[in-house]
Coordinates of C-alpha atoms in Angstrom, one line a residue:
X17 CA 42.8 -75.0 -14.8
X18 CA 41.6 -78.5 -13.9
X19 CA 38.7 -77.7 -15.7
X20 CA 36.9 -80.9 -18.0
X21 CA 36.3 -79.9 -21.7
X22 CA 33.3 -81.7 -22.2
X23 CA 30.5 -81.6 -19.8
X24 CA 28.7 -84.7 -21.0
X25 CA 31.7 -86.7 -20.4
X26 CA 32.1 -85.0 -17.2
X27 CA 30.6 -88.3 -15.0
X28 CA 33.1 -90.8 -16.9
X29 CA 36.1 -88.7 -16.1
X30 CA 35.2 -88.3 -12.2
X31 CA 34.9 -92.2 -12.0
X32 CA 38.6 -92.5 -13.5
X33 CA 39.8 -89.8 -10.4
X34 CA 41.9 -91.8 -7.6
X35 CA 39.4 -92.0 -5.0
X36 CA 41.6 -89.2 -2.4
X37 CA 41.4 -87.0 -5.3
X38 CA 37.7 -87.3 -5.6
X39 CA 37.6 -87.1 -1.6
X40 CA 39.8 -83.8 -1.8
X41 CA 37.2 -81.9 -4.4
X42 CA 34.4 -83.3 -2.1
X43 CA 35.5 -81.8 0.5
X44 CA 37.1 -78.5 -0.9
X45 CA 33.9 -78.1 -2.8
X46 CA 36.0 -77.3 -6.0
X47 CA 38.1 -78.9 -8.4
X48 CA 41.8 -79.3 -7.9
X49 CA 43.9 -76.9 -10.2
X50 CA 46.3 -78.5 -12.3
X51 CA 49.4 -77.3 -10.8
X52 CA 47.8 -79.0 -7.5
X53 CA 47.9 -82.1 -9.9
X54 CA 51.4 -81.4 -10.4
X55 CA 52.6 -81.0 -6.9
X56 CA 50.6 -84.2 -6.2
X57 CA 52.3 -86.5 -8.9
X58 CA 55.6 -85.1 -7.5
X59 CA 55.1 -85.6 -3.6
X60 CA 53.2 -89.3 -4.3
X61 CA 55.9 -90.4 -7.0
X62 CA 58.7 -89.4 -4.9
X63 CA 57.3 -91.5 -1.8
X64 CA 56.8 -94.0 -3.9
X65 CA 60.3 -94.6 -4.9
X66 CA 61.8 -93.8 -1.6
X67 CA 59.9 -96.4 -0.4
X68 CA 61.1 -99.1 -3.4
X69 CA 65.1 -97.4 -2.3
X70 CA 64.5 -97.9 1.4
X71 CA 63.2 -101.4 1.2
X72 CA 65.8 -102.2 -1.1
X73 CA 68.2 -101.0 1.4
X74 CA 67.4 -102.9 4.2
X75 CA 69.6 -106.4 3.0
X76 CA 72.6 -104.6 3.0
X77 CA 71.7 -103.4 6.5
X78 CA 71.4 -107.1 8.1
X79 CA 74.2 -108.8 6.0
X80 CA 76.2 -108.1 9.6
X81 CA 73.8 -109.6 11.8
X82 CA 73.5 -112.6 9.7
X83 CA 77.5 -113.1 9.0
X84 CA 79.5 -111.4 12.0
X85 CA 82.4 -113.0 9.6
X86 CA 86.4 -111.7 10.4
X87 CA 87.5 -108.1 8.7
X88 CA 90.0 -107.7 5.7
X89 CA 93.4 -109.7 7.2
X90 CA 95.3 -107.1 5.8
X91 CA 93.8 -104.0 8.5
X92 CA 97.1 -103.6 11.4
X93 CA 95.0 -105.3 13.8
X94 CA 96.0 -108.2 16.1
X95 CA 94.0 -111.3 15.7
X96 CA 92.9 -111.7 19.0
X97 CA 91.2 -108.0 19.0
X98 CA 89.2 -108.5 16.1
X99 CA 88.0 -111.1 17.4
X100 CA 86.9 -109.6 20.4
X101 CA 85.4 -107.0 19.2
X102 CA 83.7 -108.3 16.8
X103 CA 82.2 -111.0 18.6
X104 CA 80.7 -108.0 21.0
X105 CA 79.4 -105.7 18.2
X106 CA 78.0 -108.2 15.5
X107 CA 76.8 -111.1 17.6
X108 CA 76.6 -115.0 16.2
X109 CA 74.9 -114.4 13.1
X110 CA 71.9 -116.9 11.6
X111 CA 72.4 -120.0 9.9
X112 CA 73.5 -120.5 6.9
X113 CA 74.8 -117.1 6.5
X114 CA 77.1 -117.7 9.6
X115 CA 79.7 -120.3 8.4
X116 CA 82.6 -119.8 5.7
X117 CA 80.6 -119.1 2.6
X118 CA 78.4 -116.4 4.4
X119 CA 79.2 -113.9 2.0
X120 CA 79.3 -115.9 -1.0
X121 CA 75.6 -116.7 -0.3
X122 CA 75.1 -113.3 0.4
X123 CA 76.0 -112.2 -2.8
X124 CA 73.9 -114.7 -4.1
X125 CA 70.7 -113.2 -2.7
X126 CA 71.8 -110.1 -4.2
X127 CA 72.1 -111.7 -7.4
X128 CA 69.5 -113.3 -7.6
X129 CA 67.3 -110.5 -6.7
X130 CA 69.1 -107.7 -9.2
X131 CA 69.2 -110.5 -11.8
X132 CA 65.1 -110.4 -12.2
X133 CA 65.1 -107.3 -11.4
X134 CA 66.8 -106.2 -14.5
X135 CA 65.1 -109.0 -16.6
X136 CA 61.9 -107.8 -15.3
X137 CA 62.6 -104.3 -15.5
X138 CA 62.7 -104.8 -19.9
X139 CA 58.9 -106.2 -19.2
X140 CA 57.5 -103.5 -17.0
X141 CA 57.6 -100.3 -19.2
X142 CA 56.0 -103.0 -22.0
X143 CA 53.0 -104.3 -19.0
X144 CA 52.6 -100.6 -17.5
X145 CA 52.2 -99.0 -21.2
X146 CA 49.1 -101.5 -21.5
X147 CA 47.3 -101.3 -18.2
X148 CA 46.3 -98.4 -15.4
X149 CA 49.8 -96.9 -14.4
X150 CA 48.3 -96.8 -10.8
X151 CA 47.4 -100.0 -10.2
X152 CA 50.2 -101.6 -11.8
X153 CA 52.3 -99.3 -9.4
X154 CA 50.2 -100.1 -6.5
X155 CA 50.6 -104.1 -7.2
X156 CA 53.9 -103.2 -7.5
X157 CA 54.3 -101.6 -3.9
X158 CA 52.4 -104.1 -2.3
X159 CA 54.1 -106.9 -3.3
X160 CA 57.2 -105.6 -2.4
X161 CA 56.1 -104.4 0.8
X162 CA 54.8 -107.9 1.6
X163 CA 58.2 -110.2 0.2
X164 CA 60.1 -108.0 1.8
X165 CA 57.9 -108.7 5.3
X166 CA 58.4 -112.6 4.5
X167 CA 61.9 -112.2 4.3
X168 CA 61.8 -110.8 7.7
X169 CA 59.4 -113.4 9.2
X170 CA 62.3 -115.9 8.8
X171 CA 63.4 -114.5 12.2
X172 CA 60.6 -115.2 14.0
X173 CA 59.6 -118.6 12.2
X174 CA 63.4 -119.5 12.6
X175 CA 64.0 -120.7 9.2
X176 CA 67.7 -121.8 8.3
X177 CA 66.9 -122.9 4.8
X178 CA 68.7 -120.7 2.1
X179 CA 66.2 -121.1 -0.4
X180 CA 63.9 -119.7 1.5
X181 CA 65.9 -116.3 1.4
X182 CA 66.9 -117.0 -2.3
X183 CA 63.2 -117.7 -4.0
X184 CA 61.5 -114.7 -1.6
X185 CA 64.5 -112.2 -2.6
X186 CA 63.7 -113.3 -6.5
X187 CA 60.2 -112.4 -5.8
X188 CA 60.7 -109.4 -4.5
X189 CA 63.1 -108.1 -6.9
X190 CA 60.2 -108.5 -9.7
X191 CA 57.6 -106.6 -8.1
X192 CA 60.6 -104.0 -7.6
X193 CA 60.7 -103.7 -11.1
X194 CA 57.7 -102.1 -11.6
X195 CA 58.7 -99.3 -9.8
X196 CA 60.9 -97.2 -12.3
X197 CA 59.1 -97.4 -15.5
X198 CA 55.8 -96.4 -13.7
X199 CA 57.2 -93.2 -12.0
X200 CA 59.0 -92.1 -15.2
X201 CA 55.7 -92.4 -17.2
X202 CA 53.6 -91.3 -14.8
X203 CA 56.4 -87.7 -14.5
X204 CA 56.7 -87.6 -18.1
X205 CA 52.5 -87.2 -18.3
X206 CA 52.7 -83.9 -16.2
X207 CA 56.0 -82.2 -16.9
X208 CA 56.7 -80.4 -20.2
X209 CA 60.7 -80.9 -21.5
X210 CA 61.4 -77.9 -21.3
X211 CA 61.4 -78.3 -17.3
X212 CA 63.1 -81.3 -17.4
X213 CA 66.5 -80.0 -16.0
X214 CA 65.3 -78.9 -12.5
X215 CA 62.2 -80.8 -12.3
X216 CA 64.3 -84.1 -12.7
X217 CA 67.5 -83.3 -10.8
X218 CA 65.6 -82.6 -7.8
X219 CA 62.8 -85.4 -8.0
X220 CA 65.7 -88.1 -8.7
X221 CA 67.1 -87.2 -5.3
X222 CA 64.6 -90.1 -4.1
X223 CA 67.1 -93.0 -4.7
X224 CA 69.2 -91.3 -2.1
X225 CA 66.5 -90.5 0.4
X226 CA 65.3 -93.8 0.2
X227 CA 69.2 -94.9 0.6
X228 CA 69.1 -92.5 3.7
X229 CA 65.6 -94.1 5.3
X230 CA 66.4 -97.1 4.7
X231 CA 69.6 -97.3 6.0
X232 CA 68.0 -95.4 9.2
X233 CA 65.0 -97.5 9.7
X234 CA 66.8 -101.0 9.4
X235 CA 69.6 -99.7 11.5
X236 CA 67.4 -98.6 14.3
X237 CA 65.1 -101.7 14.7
X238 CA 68.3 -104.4 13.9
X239 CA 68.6 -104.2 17.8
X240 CA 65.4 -105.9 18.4
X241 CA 66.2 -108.3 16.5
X242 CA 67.0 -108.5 12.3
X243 CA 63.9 -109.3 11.5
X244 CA 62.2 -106.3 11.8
X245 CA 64.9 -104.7 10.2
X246 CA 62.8 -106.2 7.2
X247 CA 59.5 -106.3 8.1
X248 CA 58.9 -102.7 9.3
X249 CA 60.5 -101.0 5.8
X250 CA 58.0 -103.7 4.4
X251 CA 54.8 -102.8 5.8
X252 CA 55.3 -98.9 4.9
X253 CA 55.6 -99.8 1.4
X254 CA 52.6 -100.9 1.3
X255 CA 51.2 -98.0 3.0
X256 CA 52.4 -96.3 0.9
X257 CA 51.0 -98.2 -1.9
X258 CA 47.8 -97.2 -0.5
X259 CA 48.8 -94.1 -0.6
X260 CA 49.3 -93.9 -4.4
X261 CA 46.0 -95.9 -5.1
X262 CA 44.6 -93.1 -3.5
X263 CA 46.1 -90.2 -4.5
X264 CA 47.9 -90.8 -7.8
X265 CA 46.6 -89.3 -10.7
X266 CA 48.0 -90.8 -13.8
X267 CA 47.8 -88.2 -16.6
X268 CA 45.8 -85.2 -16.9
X269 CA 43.2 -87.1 -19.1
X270 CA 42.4 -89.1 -15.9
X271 CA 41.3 -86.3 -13.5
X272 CA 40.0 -84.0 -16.4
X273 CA 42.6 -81.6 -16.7
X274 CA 42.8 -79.6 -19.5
X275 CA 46.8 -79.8 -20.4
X276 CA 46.5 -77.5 -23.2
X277 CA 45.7 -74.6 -20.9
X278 CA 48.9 -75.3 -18.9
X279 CA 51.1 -75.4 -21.4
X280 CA 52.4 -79.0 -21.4
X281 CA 51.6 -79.5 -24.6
X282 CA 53.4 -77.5 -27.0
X283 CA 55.6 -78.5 -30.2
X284 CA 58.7 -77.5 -31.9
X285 CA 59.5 -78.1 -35.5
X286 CA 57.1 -80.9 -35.6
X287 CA 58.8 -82.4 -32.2
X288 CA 56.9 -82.9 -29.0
X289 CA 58.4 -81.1 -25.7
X290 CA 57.0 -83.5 -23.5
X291 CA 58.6 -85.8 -21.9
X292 CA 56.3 -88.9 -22.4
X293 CA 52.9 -88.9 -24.9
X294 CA 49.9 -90.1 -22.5
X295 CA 48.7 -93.8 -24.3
X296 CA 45.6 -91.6 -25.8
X297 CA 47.9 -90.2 -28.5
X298 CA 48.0 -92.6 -31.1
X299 CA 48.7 -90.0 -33.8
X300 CA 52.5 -89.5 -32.4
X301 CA 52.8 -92.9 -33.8
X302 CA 53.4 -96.6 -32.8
X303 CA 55.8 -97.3 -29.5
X304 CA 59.3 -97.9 -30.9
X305 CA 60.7 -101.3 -31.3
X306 CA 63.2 -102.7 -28.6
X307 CA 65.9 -103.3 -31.8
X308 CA 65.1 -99.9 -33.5
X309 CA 65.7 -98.1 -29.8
X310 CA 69.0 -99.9 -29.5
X311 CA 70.4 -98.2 -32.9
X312 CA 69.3 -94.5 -31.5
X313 CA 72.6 -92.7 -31.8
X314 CA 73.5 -92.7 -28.1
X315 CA 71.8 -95.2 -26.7
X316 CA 73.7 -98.0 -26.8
X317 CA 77.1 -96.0 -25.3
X318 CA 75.1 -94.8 -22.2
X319 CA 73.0 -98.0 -21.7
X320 CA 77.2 -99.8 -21.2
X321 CA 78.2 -97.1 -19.2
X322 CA 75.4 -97.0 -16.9
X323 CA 75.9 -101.1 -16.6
X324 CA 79.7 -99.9 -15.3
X325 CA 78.4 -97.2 -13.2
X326 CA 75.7 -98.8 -11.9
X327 CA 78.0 -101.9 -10.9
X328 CA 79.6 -99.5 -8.5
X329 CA 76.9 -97.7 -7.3
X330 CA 75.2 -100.9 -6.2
X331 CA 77.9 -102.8 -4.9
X332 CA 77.9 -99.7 -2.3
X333 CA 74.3 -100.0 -1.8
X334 CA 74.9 -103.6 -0.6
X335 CA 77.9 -104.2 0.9
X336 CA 78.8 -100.5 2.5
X337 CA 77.7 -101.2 5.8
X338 CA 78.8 -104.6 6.3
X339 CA 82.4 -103.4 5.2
X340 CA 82.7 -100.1 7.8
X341 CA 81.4 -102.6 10.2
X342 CA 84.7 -105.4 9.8
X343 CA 87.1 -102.2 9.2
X344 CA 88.5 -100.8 11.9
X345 CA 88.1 -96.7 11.7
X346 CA 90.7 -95.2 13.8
X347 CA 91.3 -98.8 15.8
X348 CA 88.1 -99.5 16.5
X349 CA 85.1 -101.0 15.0
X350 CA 81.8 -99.6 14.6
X351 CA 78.3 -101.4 15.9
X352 CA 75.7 -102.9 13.1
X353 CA 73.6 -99.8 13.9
X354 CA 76.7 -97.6 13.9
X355 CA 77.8 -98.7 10.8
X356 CA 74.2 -98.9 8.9
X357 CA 74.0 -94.9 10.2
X358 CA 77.6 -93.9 9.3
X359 CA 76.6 -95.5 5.7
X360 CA 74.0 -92.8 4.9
X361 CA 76.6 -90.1 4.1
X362 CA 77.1 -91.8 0.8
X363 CA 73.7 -91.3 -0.3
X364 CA 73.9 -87.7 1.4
X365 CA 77.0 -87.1 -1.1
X366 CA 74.7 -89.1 -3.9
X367 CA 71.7 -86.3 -3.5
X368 CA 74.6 -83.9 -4.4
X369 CA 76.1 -85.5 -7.0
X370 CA 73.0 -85.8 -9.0
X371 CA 71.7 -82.7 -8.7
X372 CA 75.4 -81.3 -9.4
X373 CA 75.6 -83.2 -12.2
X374 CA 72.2 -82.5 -14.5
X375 CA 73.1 -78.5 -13.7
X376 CA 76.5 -79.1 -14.3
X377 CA 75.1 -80.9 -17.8
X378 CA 72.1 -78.7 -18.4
X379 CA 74.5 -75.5 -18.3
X380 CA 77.2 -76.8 -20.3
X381 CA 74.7 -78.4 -22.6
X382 CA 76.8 -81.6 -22.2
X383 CA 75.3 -85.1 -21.1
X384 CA 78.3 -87.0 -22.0
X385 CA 81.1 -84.6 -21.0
X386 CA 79.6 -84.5 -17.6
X387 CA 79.0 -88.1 -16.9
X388 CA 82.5 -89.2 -18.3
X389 CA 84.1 -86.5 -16.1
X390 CA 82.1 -87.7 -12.6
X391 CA 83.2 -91.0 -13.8
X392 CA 86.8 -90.9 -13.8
X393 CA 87.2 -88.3 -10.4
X394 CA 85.0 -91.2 -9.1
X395 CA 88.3 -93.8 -9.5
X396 CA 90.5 -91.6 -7.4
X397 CA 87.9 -90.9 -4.6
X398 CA 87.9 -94.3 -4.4
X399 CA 91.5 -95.0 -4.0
X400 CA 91.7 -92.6 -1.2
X401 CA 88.6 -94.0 0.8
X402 CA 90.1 -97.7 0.7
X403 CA 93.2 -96.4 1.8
X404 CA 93.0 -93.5 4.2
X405 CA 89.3 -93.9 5.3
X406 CA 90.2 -96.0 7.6
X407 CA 92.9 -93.0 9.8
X408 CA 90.0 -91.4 11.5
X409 CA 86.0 -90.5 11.1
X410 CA 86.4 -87.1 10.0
X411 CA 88.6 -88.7 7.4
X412 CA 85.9 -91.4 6.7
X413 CA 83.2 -89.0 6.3
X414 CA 84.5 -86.4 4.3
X415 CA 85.6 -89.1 1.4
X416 CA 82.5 -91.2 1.9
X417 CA 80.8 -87.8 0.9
X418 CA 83.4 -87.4 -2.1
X419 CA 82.8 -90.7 -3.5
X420 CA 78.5 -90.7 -2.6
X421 CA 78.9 -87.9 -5.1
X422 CA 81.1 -88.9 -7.8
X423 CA 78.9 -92.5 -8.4
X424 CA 75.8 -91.5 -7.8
X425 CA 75.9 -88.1 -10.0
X426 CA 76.7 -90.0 -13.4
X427 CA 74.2 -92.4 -12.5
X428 CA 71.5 -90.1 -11.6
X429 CA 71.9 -87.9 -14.9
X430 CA 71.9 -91.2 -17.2
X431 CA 68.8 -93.0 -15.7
X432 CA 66.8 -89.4 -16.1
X433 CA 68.0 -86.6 -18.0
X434 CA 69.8 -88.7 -20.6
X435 CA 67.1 -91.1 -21.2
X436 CA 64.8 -88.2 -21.7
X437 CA 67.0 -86.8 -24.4
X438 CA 67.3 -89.8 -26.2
X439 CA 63.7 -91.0 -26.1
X440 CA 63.0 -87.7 -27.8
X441 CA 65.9 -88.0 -30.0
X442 CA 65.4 -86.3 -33.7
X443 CA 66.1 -89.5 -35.3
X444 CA 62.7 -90.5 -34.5
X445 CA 61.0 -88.0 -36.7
X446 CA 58.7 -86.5 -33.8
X447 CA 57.4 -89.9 -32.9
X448 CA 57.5 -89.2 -28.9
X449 CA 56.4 -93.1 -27.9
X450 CA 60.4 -94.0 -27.3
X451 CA 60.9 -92.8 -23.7
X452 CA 59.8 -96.1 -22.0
X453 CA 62.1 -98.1 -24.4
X454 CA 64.8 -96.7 -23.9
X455 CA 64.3 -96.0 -19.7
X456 CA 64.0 -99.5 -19.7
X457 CA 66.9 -100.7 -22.3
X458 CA 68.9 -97.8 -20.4
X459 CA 68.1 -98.4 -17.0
X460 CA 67.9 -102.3 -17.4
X461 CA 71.3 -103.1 -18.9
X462 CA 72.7 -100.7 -15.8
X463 CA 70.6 -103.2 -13.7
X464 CA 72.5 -106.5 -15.1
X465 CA 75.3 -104.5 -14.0
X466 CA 74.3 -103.9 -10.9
X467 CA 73.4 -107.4 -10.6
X468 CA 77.3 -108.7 -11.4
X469 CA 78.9 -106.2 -8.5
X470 CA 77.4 -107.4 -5.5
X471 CA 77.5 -110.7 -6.3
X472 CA 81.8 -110.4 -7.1
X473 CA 82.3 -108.7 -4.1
X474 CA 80.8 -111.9 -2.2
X475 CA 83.0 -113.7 -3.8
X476 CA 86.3 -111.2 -3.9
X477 CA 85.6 -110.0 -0.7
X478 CA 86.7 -113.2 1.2
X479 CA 90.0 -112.9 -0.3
X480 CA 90.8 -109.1 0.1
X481 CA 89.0 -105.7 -0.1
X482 CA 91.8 -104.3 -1.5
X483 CA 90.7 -106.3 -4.2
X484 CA 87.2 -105.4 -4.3
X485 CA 88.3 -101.6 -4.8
X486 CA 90.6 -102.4 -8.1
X487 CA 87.1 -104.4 -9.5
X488 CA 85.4 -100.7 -8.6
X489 CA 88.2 -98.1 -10.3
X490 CA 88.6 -100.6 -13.1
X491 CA 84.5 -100.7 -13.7
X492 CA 84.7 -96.7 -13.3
X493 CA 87.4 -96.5 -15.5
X494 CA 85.5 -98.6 -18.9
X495 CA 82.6 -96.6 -17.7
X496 CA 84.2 -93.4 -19.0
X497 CA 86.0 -95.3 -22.1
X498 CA 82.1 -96.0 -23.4
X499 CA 81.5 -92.5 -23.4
X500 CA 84.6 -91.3 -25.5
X501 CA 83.2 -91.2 -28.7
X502 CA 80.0 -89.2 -27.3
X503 CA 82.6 -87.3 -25.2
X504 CA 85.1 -86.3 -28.8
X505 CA 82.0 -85.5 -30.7
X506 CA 80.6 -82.5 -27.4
X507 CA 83.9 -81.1 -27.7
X508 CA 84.2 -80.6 -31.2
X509 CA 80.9 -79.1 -31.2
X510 CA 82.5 -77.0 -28.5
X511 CA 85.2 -76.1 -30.4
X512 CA 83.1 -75.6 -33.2
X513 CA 81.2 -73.0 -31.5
X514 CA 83.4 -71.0 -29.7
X515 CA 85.6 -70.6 -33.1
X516 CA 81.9 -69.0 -34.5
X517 CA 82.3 -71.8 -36.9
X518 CA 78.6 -73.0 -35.4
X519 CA 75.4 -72.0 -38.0
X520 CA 73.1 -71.7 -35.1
X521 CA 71.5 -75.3 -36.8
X522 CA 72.5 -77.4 -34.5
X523 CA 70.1 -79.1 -31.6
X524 CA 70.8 -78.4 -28.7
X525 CA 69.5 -81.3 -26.4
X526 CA 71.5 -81.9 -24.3
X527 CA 73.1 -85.4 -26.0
X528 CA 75.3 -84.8 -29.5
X529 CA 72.8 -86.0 -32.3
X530 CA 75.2 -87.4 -35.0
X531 CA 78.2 -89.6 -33.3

């Protein structure tokens, strides 16, 4: 294992190493084996998009701080105690997030930063394919690391201008798009199909734990002051980024590895079993056309209901903590820090949902039946958060679990085991160079979605977020509807099967083939 084929091209091969790699067989006096390689890819990619999570995080964390605005009219509290209390827990907030239209331009932030994010996320799989996956992650890191910093130096330098905020958060939203294409390649180089299940539903539990982190980190350091609320997530990004110049091999081509030995290559009625071909194997045939990746049975359905589900997903990501901040929970509200902590146990619920969900999926050999079934249980959990979340904190918790897990599972299984499915989808004749199009048309149209939420709850939210709640169930609710026809055609193969009626021809991949 880890062993180079030839030795004359053994010099060549070393210089490609990440320098820590090289380091690492310096001083271990012995090449690393290729499940080392393995174990490396997982533990550096899953930093990596923590860290991309976490600083992501941190705006949602400080939207408080910066408009300490009046909670929901409608909560049975008397005017003069809100305003009390509030004016003791959130502080006077920082100009021009701290007058009428503070959440409107709060919105706009997020919009502005999910809106090139998604555009740029349609460019990154195409940039990545045609350069060094670790530097164009490492660039990627860095500069998100160091906008993210900027935004936070506004503190200090005491700026009040709101395009400041607006061009530094569009910035940083396009070097965040480099993230997700990158780690999905970079997987897909090391991980045969076949361990896609358990591999993914695990690794993909770094959305939440970024969530978790970031939520922890911003919350802890928004009491010196919100500033470094932003820049300390910032500068361990791009430690990180370091960390992944240094350590992140790319494919097994790069450190020498000899991939036939372990398995990871290995072919099925002409079909690859690997989640993503390495750019080296032209003879799998030329990377898929954004049009002809759109007409793959499947993709279209799931790229709509990921926009729906991701709308929801997101609009908790950004606005969570500022709403448990102006809602009273058992008649009294909680602190910024309080409320960025309490916040966390929807991500907690979210690392359950998604691995729930791809076993759930992977046993049931059901993509859509799963997702369309998280989706709709998602519309009553939230019902019963909005309404009764607000009795007690056991009550709080318990549903803020119920509904982590319900959003984020259907969301998890799409961006991942889905996409996988369909970038390897039989219609393409065993041409495996379709993942990356269809991660990015996937996950990007789920991205303009998740650019529209938090910018409407900016704008609902200052009316009622009673209101706010219907936009969520009614976004869960089309969700679902996009996935009927996928959902009709699993259960009739379902049917099909348990009546013995089934040949034994049909694939099984997870995602019906014909709809």
């Amino acid at each position: 294992m880890g062993s180079i084929s030839e030795p004359n091209n053994q010099s060549n091969k070393r210089n490609t190493k990440p320098l820590g790699v090289r380091f690492l067989e310096y001083t271990t006096k012995s090449n690393i084996s290729f499940k080392s390689h393995q174990a490396i890819v997982l533990i550096v990619t899953f930093l990596a998009y923590t860290s991309y999570h976490a600083s992501r995080k941190t705006t949602s964390i400080i939207k408080s701080a910066l408009d300490p605005q009046m909670p929901d009219e409608t909560q049975s509290v008397s005017f003069w105690r809100r305003s009390s209390a509030l004016s003791w827990v959130l502080g006077s907030g920082w100009a021009p997030f701290d007058g009428s239209n503070g959440t409107v331009l709060l919105g706009d932030l997020d919009l502005a930063f999910l809106f090139v994010y998604a555009v740029g996320m349609f460019f990154s799989g195409h940039v990545g394919d045609r350069m060094n996956l670790r530097i164009f992650l490492t660039i990627g890191m860095v500069g998100t690391g160091l906008f993210t910093s900027l935004f936070g130096v506004g503190y200090w330098a005491n700026i009040h201008v709101f395009y400041y905020y607006l061009i530094i958060q569009m910035i940083a939203g396009l070097f965040q798009s480099t993230g997700w294409p990158s780690v999905v390649a970079v997987v897909g180089n090391w991980f045969g199909k076949r361990k896609r299940g358990l591999i993914m539903g695990v690794w993909n539990a770094h959305t939440s734990i970024g969530n978790i982190s970031g939520s922890l980190i911003a919350s802890y350091f928004l009491k010196y002051g919100w500033g470094w609320s932003m820049v300390v997530p910032g500068l361990m990004m791009v430690v990180v980024g370091v960390i992944v110049f240094m350590f992140l091999p790319v494919d097994p081509e790069s450190v020498g590895a000899n991939r036939d030995e372990d398995g990871l290559r290995t072919r099925k009625e002409g079909i690859t079993e690997h989640l993503l071909s390495s750019n080296t194997d032209k003879e799998k045939g030329s990377a898929v056309g954004f049009i002809e990746a759109w007409k793959i049975p499947g993709v279209a359905p799931f790229a709509f209901c990921l926009f729906f589900a991701k709308l929801v997903a997101y609009t908790f990501l950004y606005w969570l903590p500022f709403y448990i901040s102006h809602t009273a929970i058992n008649g009294e509200y909680l602190s910024n820090t309080a409320a960025g902590n309490l916040s966390t146990l929807f991500d907690v619920g979210g690392v359950v949902g998604g691995i729930l969900a791809g076993h759930i999926s992977d046993r049931l050999d059901a993509r859509a039946i799963t997702a369309a079934s998280f989706t709709y249980c998602a519309i009553p959990a939230l019902y019963l958060y909005h309404s009764y979340g607000h009795i007690s904190m056991s009550i709080n918790i318990i549903l803020m679990l119920v509904i982590g897990m319900f959003v984020n599972g259907p969301y998890a299984l799409i961006t991942t085991a889905v996409s996988a499915d369909l970038g390897t989808h039989r219609s393409l004749k065993g041409n495996s160079r379709a993942l990356a199009t269809v991660t990015a048309i996937i996950d990007g149209t789920g991205s303009i979605g998740a650019a529209i939420g938090p910018v409407l709850t900016g704008y609902i939210s200052t009316q009622s977020w009673s209101a706010v709640f219907t936009m969520l169930m009614l976004s869960a609710f089309v969700a679902g509807l996009f996935l009927t026809k996928l959902v009709v055609a699993e259960v009739a193969v379902k049917c099909q099967d348990s009546q013995g009626g089934s040949t034994g021809g049909t694939p099984r991949s997870g995602v019906v083939e014909e709809v």
